[in-house]
Coordinates of C-alpha atoms and ligand atoms in Angstrom, one line a residue:
M1 CA -19.3 -22.0 3.9
S2 CA -17.4 -18.7 3.7
K3 CA -15.0 -18.0 6.5
S4 CA -15.2 -14.8 8.6
S5 CA -12.2 -12.5 9.2
V6 CA -13.6 -11.6 12.6
I7 CA -11.4 -13.6 15.0
S8 CA -12.2 -12.7 18.6
G9 CA -9.1 -12.2 20.7
F10 CA -6.8 -12.9 17.8
Y11 CA -4.2 -10.6 19.4
K12 CA -4.2 -12.6 22.6
L13 CA -3.2 -15.8 20.9
S14 CA 0.4 -17.0 20.5
P15 CA 1.9 -16.7 17.0
K16 CA 1.5 -20.4 16.6
E17 CA -2.2 -20.3 17.4
R18 CA -2.7 -17.4 15.1
L19 CA -0.9 -19.2 12.3
A20 CA -3.1 -22.2 12.8
I21 CA -6.2 -20.0 12.2
V22 CA -4.7 -18.4 9.1
K23 CA -3.7 -21.7 7.8
N24 CA -7.3 -22.9 8.0
F25 CA -8.7 -19.6 6.6
A26 CA -6.4 -19.5 3.6
N27 CA -6.0 -23.3 3.0
L28 CA -2.2 -23.1 3.5
T29 CA -0.3 -26.3 3.2
V30 CA 1.8 -27.6 6.1
E31 CA 4.9 -26.6 4.2
E32 CA 3.6 -23.1 3.7
A33 CA 2.7 -22.7 7.3
N34 CA 6.1 -24.0 8.4
L35 CA 7.8 -21.6 6.0
L36 CA 6.0 -18.7 7.6
Q37 CA 7.0 -19.8 11.0
E38 CA 10.6 -20.2 10.1
S39 CA 10.8 -17.3 7.7
C40 CA 13.4 -15.4 9.6
S41 CA 15.6 -16.2 6.7
L42 CA 15.3 -16.8 2.9
P43 CA 17.5 -19.3 1.1
M44 CA 20.6 -17.6 -0.4
Y45 CA 19.9 -19.1 -3.8
V46 CA 16.6 -17.1 -3.9
T47 CA 17.9 -13.8 -2.5
D48 CA 21.1 -13.9 -4.6
H49 CA 18.9 -13.9 -7.7
M50 CA 16.6 -11.1 -6.5
I51 CA 19.1 -8.3 -6.1
E52 CA 22.8 -7.7 -6.5
N53 CA 25.7 -8.0 -4.0
V54 CA 23.6 -10.1 -1.6
I55 CA 25.0 -10.7 1.9
G56 CA 22.0 -11.7 3.8
V57 CA 18.3 -10.8 4.6
F58 CA 16.6 -8.1 6.5
P59 CA 13.6 -9.7 8.3
E60 CA 10.5 -7.7 9.2
P61 CA 7.6 -8.9 11.2
M62 CA 4.5 -9.9 9.3
G63 CA 1.1 -9.8 11.0
I64 CA -2.5 -10.2 10.0
G65 CA -5.1 -7.5 9.9
V66 CA -8.5 -9.0 10.9
N67 CA -12.2 -8.0 10.6
F68 CA -12.0 -6.8 6.9
L69 CA -15.3 -7.1 5.0
I70 CA -14.9 -5.7 1.5
N71 CA -17.7 -5.9 -1.0
G72 CA -19.3 -8.6 1.2
K73 CA -16.1 -10.8 1.1
D74 CA -14.0 -11.5 4.2
Y75 CA -10.3 -11.0 4.0
L76 CA -7.3 -11.6 6.2
I77 CA -4.7 -9.0 5.5
P78 CA -1.0 -9.9 5.6
M79 CA 0.9 -6.8 6.7
A80 CA 4.7 -6.4 7.1
T81 CA 5.8 -3.4 9.2
E82 CA 8.2 -2.4 11.8
E83 CA 5.7 0.1 13.5
P84 CA 3.8 -1.1 16.5
S85 CA 0.0 -0.4 16.6
V86 CA -0.4 -0.2 12.8
I87 CA -2.0 -3.7 12.5
A88 CA -4.0 -3.3 15.8
A89 CA -5.4 0.1 14.5
A90 CA -6.3 -1.3 11.1
S91 CA -8.1 -4.3 12.6
Y92 CA -9.9 -2.1 15.1
A93 CA -11.0 0.3 12.3
A94 CA -12.1 -2.6 10.1
K95 CA -14.3 -3.8 12.9
M96 CA -16.0 -0.4 13.2
V97 CA -16.5 -0.2 9.4
R98 CA -17.8 -3.8 9.4
D99 CA -20.6 -2.7 11.7
G100 CA -21.6 -0.2 9.0
G101 CA -21.7 -2.8 6.3
G102 CA -18.0 -3.0 5.4
F103 CA -16.0 -1.3 2.7
Y104 CA -17.2 -0.9 -0.9
T105 CA -14.7 -0.4 -3.7
S106 CA -14.2 0.2 -7.4
S107 CA -11.3 0.5 -9.9
T108 CA -10.5 1.5 -13.4
T109 CA -8.9 -0.9 -15.9
P110 CA -5.3 -1.5 -14.9
V111 CA -3.8 1.0 -17.4
M112 CA -0.2 2.3 -16.8
T113 CA 1.3 5.3 -18.6
G114 CA 4.6 5.1 -20.4
Q115 CA 6.5 8.4 -21.2
I116 CA 8.6 9.1 -24.2
Q117 CA 10.5 12.4 -24.1
V118 CA 11.3 14.0 -27.5
V119 CA 13.6 17.0 -27.6
K120 CA 15.5 19.0 -30.2
L121 CA 12.4 19.5 -32.3
K122 CA 12.1 22.3 -34.9
E123 CA 8.3 22.5 -34.5
A124 CA 7.1 20.7 -31.4
N125 CA 3.4 21.2 -32.2
R126 CA 3.8 19.8 -35.7
A127 CA 5.7 16.8 -34.2
K128 CA 2.7 16.3 -31.9
E129 CA 0.4 16.1 -34.9
Q130 CA 2.7 13.7 -36.7
V131 CA 2.8 11.4 -33.7
L132 CA -1.0 11.5 -33.2
A133 CA -1.5 10.8 -36.9
A134 CA 0.7 7.7 -36.6
K135 CA -1.1 6.3 -33.6
A136 CA -2.1 3.0 -35.1
E137 CA 1.5 2.3 -36.3
I138 CA 3.0 3.2 -32.9
L139 CA 0.5 1.1 -31.0
K140 CA 1.1 -1.9 -33.3
N141 CA 4.8 -1.6 -32.8
A142 CA 4.3 -1.5 -29.0
N143 CA 2.0 -4.5 -29.0
D144 CA 4.4 -6.5 -31.1
Q145 CA 6.7 -6.5 -28.0
D146 CA 4.3 -8.4 -25.8
P147 CA 2.1 -11.1 -27.4
V148 CA 1.5 -12.7 -24.1
L149 CA 0.0 -9.5 -22.6
N150 CA -2.1 -9.2 -25.8
S151 CA -3.3 -12.8 -25.4
F152 CA -4.7 -11.9 -22.0
G153 CA -6.6 -8.9 -23.4
G154 CA -3.9 -6.3 -22.3
G155 CA -1.4 -4.3 -24.3
A156 CA -1.0 -0.7 -25.6
K157 CA -4.4 0.7 -26.1
D158 CA -4.0 4.4 -26.7
L159 CA -1.5 7.2 -26.9
D160 CA -1.4 10.9 -26.3
A161 CA 1.1 13.7 -26.9
R162 CA 1.7 17.0 -25.1
V163 CA 4.1 19.9 -25.7
I164 CA 5.6 21.1 -22.5
E165 CA 7.7 24.2 -21.7
T166 CA 10.9 23.4 -19.8
S167 CA 14.1 25.2 -18.7
M168 CA 15.7 23.6 -21.8
G169 CA 13.0 24.6 -24.2
Q170 CA 9.9 22.9 -25.6
M171 CA 9.7 19.1 -25.4
L172 CA 7.1 16.7 -26.8
I173 CA 6.0 14.1 -24.2
V174 CA 4.3 11.1 -25.7
H175 CA 2.2 9.0 -23.3
L176 CA 1.6 5.4 -24.1
Y177 CA -1.3 3.8 -22.3
V178 CA -0.9 0.1 -21.6
D179 CA -3.4 -2.2 -20.1
C180 CA -1.2 -4.3 -17.8
R181 CA -3.8 -6.8 -16.7
D182 CA -2.5 -8.6 -13.5
A183 CA 1.1 -7.3 -13.8
M184 CA 2.3 -4.1 -12.1
G185 CA 3.5 -3.4 -15.7
A186 CA 6.9 -1.6 -15.4
N187 CA 8.7 -4.2 -17.5
A188 CA 6.0 -4.4 -20.2
V189 CA 5.7 -0.6 -20.4
N190 CA 9.4 0.2 -20.4
T191 CA 10.0 -2.4 -23.1
M192 CA 7.2 -0.8 -25.2
T193 CA 8.4 2.8 -24.7
E194 CA 12.0 1.8 -25.7
A195 CA 10.7 -0.1 -28.8
V196 CA 8.5 2.8 -30.2
A197 CA 11.2 5.5 -29.5
P198 CA 13.0 5.0 -32.9
V199 CA 9.6 5.2 -34.7
I200 CA 8.8 8.5 -33.0
E201 CA 12.3 9.9 -33.8
Q202 CA 11.8 9.0 -37.4
L203 CA 8.4 10.6 -37.5
T204 CA 9.3 13.8 -35.8
G205 CA 13.0 14.3 -36.6
G206 CA 13.6 14.9 -32.9
H207 CA 15.7 13.0 -30.4
V208 CA 14.3 10.7 -27.7
Y209 CA 16.0 10.6 -24.4
L210 CA 13.8 9.1 -21.6
R211 CA 11.6 6.1 -22.2
I212 CA 10.1 5.0 -19.0
I213 CA 6.9 4.3 -17.0
S214 CA 5.3 7.1 -15.0
N215 CA 4.5 6.3 -11.4
L216 CA 1.7 8.9 -11.4
A217 CA -0.7 6.2 -12.6
T218 CA -3.8 8.3 -13.1
K219 CA -5.4 5.7 -15.4
R220 CA -5.0 3.0 -12.8
L221 CA -7.1 4.3 -9.9
V222 CA -8.8 2.6 -7.0
K223 CA -11.6 3.8 -4.8
A224 CA -12.9 2.7 -1.5
W225 CA -15.7 4.1 0.7
C226 CA -17.4 3.2 3.9
R227 CA -19.9 4.3 6.5
V228 CA -19.1 4.1 10.2
P229 CA -22.0 4.2 12.8
K230 CA -21.4 6.9 15.3
E231 CA -21.9 4.6 18.3
G232 CA -18.9 2.5 17.4
L233 CA -16.7 5.6 17.3
G234 CA -17.8 6.8 20.7
G235 CA -20.5 9.3 19.7
E236 CA -21.1 12.2 17.4
A237 CA -18.3 14.3 19.0
V238 CA -15.7 11.9 17.6
V239 CA -17.4 11.9 14.2
D240 CA -17.1 15.7 14.3
G241 CA -13.5 15.5 15.3
I242 CA -12.7 13.2 12.4
A243 CA -14.6 15.5 10.0
Y244 CA -12.6 18.5 11.3
A245 CA -9.4 16.4 10.9
S246 CA -10.3 15.7 7.3
A247 CA -11.0 19.4 6.6
F248 CA -7.7 20.3 8.2
A249 CA -5.8 17.8 6.0
A250 CA -7.6 18.9 2.8
A251 CA -6.6 22.5 3.5
D252 CA -3.1 22.2 4.9
P253 CA -0.2 20.4 3.2
Y254 CA 1.7 20.0 6.5
R255 CA -1.2 18.0 7.9
A256 CA -2.0 16.3 4.6
A257 CA 1.5 14.8 4.6
T258 CA 0.9 13.2 8.0
H259 CA -2.7 12.2 7.2
N260 CA -1.5 10.5 4.0
K261 CA 1.4 8.9 5.9
G262 CA -1.2 7.3 8.1
V263 CA -3.0 5.9 5.0
M264 CA 0.3 4.6 3.6
N265 CA 1.1 2.9 7.0
G266 CA -1.5 0.3 6.1
I267 CA -1.1 0.2 2.3
I268 CA 2.7 -0.1 2.3
A269 CA 2.6 -2.9 4.9
V270 CA 0.5 -5.0 2.6
V271 CA 2.5 -4.0 -0.5
L272 CA 5.7 -5.1 1.3
A273 CA 4.3 -8.4 2.5
T274 CA 3.3 -9.2 -1.1
G275 CA 6.6 -8.4 -2.7
N276 CA 5.3 -5.4 -4.7
D277 CA 7.2 -2.2 -5.5
H278 CA 6.3 0.0 -2.5
R279 CA 8.3 3.0 -3.8
A280 CA 6.1 3.1 -6.9
I281 CA 2.9 3.1 -4.8
E282 CA 4.3 5.8 -2.4
A283 CA 5.4 8.0 -5.3
G284 CA 2.1 7.7 -7.1
A285 CA 0.1 8.4 -4.0
H286 CA 1.9 11.7 -3.1
A287 CA 2.0 12.9 -6.8
Y288 CA -1.7 12.2 -7.1
A289 CA -2.3 14.2 -3.8
A290 CA -0.6 17.2 -5.5
L291 CA -2.2 16.8 -8.9
N292 CA -4.3 20.0 -8.6
G293 CA -1.4 22.2 -7.8
Q294 CA -1.5 22.0 -4.0
Y295 CA -0.6 18.9 -2.0
T296 CA -3.7 17.6 -0.2
S297 CA -5.2 14.5 1.4
I298 CA -6.1 11.4 -0.6
S299 CA -9.0 10.5 1.7
K300 CA -12.0 12.4 2.9
W301 CA -14.3 12.0 6.0
T302 CA -17.7 13.7 6.5
K303 CA -20.7 13.4 8.8
N304 CA -23.9 12.3 7.2
D305 CA -27.5 13.3 8.0
N306 CA -27.8 10.5 10.5
G307 CA -24.7 11.7 12.4
D308 CA -22.6 8.7 11.2
L309 CA -19.2 9.0 9.6
E310 CA -18.6 8.5 5.9
G311 CA -15.2 8.1 4.4
S312 CA -13.7 7.7 0.9
I313 CA -10.3 7.4 -0.7
E314 CA -9.1 7.5 -4.3
M315 CA -5.5 7.0 -5.5
P316 CA -3.3 5.3 -8.1
M317 CA -2.5 1.7 -7.3
A318 CA 0.1 0.0 -9.5
V319 CA 0.2 -3.5 -8.0
G320 CA 0.5 -6.8 -9.6
L321 CA 0.0 -10.5 -8.9
I322 CA 2.6 -11.7 -11.4
G323 CA 6.2 -10.7 -12.1
G324 CA 9.1 -9.6 -10.0
A325 CA 9.5 -10.5 -6.4
V326 CA 5.7 -11.4 -6.3
K327 CA 6.6 -14.8 -7.8
T328 CA 10.1 -15.3 -6.6
H329 CA 9.8 -14.4 -2.9
P330 CA 8.3 -17.4 -1.2
I331 CA 6.7 -15.4 1.7
A332 CA 5.2 -12.9 -0.7
R333 CA 3.5 -15.9 -2.5
I334 CA 2.1 -17.1 0.7
A335 CA 1.0 -13.6 1.7
L336 CA -0.9 -13.4 -1.6
K337 CA -2.5 -16.8 -1.0
I338 CA -3.7 -15.5 2.4
L339 CA -5.1 -12.4 0.8
N340 CA -6.9 -14.5 -1.8
V341 CA -7.3 -11.9 -4.5
K342 CA -8.0 -13.0 -8.0
S343 CA -6.9 -9.9 -10.1
S344 CA -4.7 -6.9 -9.7
N345 CA -7.9 -4.8 -9.6
E346 CA -9.3 -6.7 -6.6
F347 CA -5.8 -6.5 -5.0
G348 CA -5.7 -2.7 -5.6
E349 CA -9.2 -2.3 -4.2
V350 CA -8.4 -4.2 -1.0
L351 CA -5.3 -1.9 -0.6
A352 CA -7.6 1.1 -0.9
A353 CA -9.8 -0.3 1.8
V354 CA -6.8 -1.1 4.1
G355 CA -5.6 2.5 3.6
L356 CA -9.0 3.9 4.5
A357 CA -9.1 1.7 7.6
Q358 CA -5.6 2.7 8.7
N359 CA -6.5 6.4 8.2
L360 CA -9.7 5.9 10.3
G361 CA -7.8 4.1 13.1
A362 CA -5.4 7.0 13.4
L363 CA -8.0 9.8 13.1
R364 CA -10.3 8.2 15.6
A365 CA -7.5 8.1 18.2
L366 CA -6.4 11.6 17.3
A367 CA -9.9 13.0 17.6
S368 CA -10.4 11.4 21.0
E369 CA -7.8 10.2 23.5
G370 CA -4.8 10.9 21.2
I371 CA -2.5 8.2 19.7
Q372 CA 0.0 8.0 22.5
R373 CA -2.0 5.9 24.9
G374 CA -2.5 3.0 22.5
H375 CA 0.8 3.5 20.8
M376 CA 2.7 3.5 24.1
A377 CA 1.0 0.4 25.3
L378 CA 2.4 -1.4 22.2
H379 CA 5.7 0.5 22.1
A380 CA 6.3 -0.5 25.8
R381 CA 6.8 -4.1 24.7
N382 CA 9.6 -2.9 22.3
I383 CA 11.2 -1.0 25.1
A384 CA 11.1 -4.0 27.4
V385 CA 12.9 -6.1 24.7
I386 CA 15.5 -3.3 24.2
A387 CA 16.1 -3.3 28.0
G388 CA 16.8 -7.1 27.9
A389 CA 13.4 -8.6 28.9
K390 CA 12.8 -12.2 27.8
D391 CA 9.6 -14.2 27.1
G392 CA 7.2 -13.8 30.1
Q393 CA 9.1 -10.8 31.4
I394 CA 8.2 -8.7 28.4
D395 CA 4.5 -8.2 29.2
V396 CA 5.2 -7.7 32.9
V397 CA 7.7 -5.0 32.3
A398 CA 5.6 -3.4 29.5
E399 CA 2.5 -3.3 31.7
L400 CA 4.3 -1.6 34.5
L401 CA 5.9 1.0 32.1
V402 CA 2.5 1.9 30.8
K403 CA 0.9 2.0 34.3
E404 CA 3.6 4.4 35.5
R405 CA 3.4 6.3 32.2
R406 CA 7.2 6.1 32.0
V407 CA 7.8 4.1 28.8
R408 CA 11.6 4.5 28.9
V409 CA 14.5 2.1 28.5
D410 CA 16.2 3.2 31.8
R411 CA 13.0 2.6 33.8
A412 CA 12.5 -0.8 32.0
K413 CA 16.1 -1.8 33.1
E414 CA 15.3 -0.9 36.7
I415 CA 12.1 -3.0 36.6
L416 CA 14.1 -5.9 35.1
E417 CA 16.8 -5.7 37.7
N418 CA 14.1 -5.9 40.4
L419 CA 12.4 -8.8 38.7
N420 CA 15.7 -10.7 38.3
K421 CA 16.5 -10.1 42.0
K422 CA 13.3 -11.9 43.1
Ligands
MEV501 C1 1.8 7.5 12.6 O1 2.6 6.5 12.0 C2 0.7 7.9 11.7 C3 -0.2 9.1 12.2 O2 0.6 10.2 12.4 C4 -1.2 9.4 11.1 C5 -2.0 10.6 11.4 O3 -1.6 11.6 12.0 O4 -3.1 10.7 10.8 C6 -0.9 8.8 13.5

């Protein structure tokens, strides 16, 4: 029987109780569950091989987004973030979307773009024709670099060339399109671009400098969409508020930056938890948002004829299930097991749904009571800890701070002093 991601009162349970539920949902082994609980640290022999000059680890809390129904499948979403209210908002939004049938998603084949920059050309347009005429030879050369990727049906599939005008004259930019299957693909693509560079130099008589993947992955796009019944949002006025917020973000780059930041709050938390390259995803998202010349929002919300809310998102999503920290980081491996995605496409589509949920959570609050009420309720717990509250004191102090609407460290210290006197 399939398991549901709706876990009533999940937030009220202790971390141990939550972990027991996730262990059962994701069929984690006892060792994996223990590792999650004790994961304040990673073994030095692991970290020392991941990056350079290692001196320790930087732990970040990892929580679970619940209620996600995507293409009829239930998901528990591992999210690593330092920001309170992100996971609560995503879970709350996923519940509202669930009541409208859940998220639906799609994606392109996982094709990344590699760039080869050719300069010092006598005739850039002629060089372009020479490169295009030698397409088969260049692609073969690229594919010779990665027989494993080829054996999985991936590899360099196509190429293109453009002449661009720059402050240092004309350049020929060759784009190599590589199907990366379940890898993020940076290594495969960079190896291929470096390998074909001498062939391109020979063909064109130019000089190649840069040979590198582009993070504007316009050939590796994911989409998600959903319908949210107006009742769950608190009525048609909130639906209108969200539609107005969407129109605002579409028209104004100052708002679009914050709107997209809200989307990325969710996406990056999952990307981090799974050991993927979050800078690549962030760069791709914002570049895509500016592709038509003006920076705009990557998601849209409108009211349908029934008065319900409809939302959609489209963005590049270069994530992988193999390679890099995804395989070496023990917690990332467990996070991926919890997520239970079978391909990089499914993974990317889940991320699009999480981004849309996160965006909805923020916009619903912004279009109604504002974000500070919910945010402060969660932030108050942080303030209580900063003031020195321990265990049972944390909730007592936090509740009083919120009640008094004075979520400040000085007030938390006063409350603690009073408590300690008793
Ligand atoms: C805060 O981390 C994110 C929001 O600012 C997003 C938004 O304004 O849409 C609440």
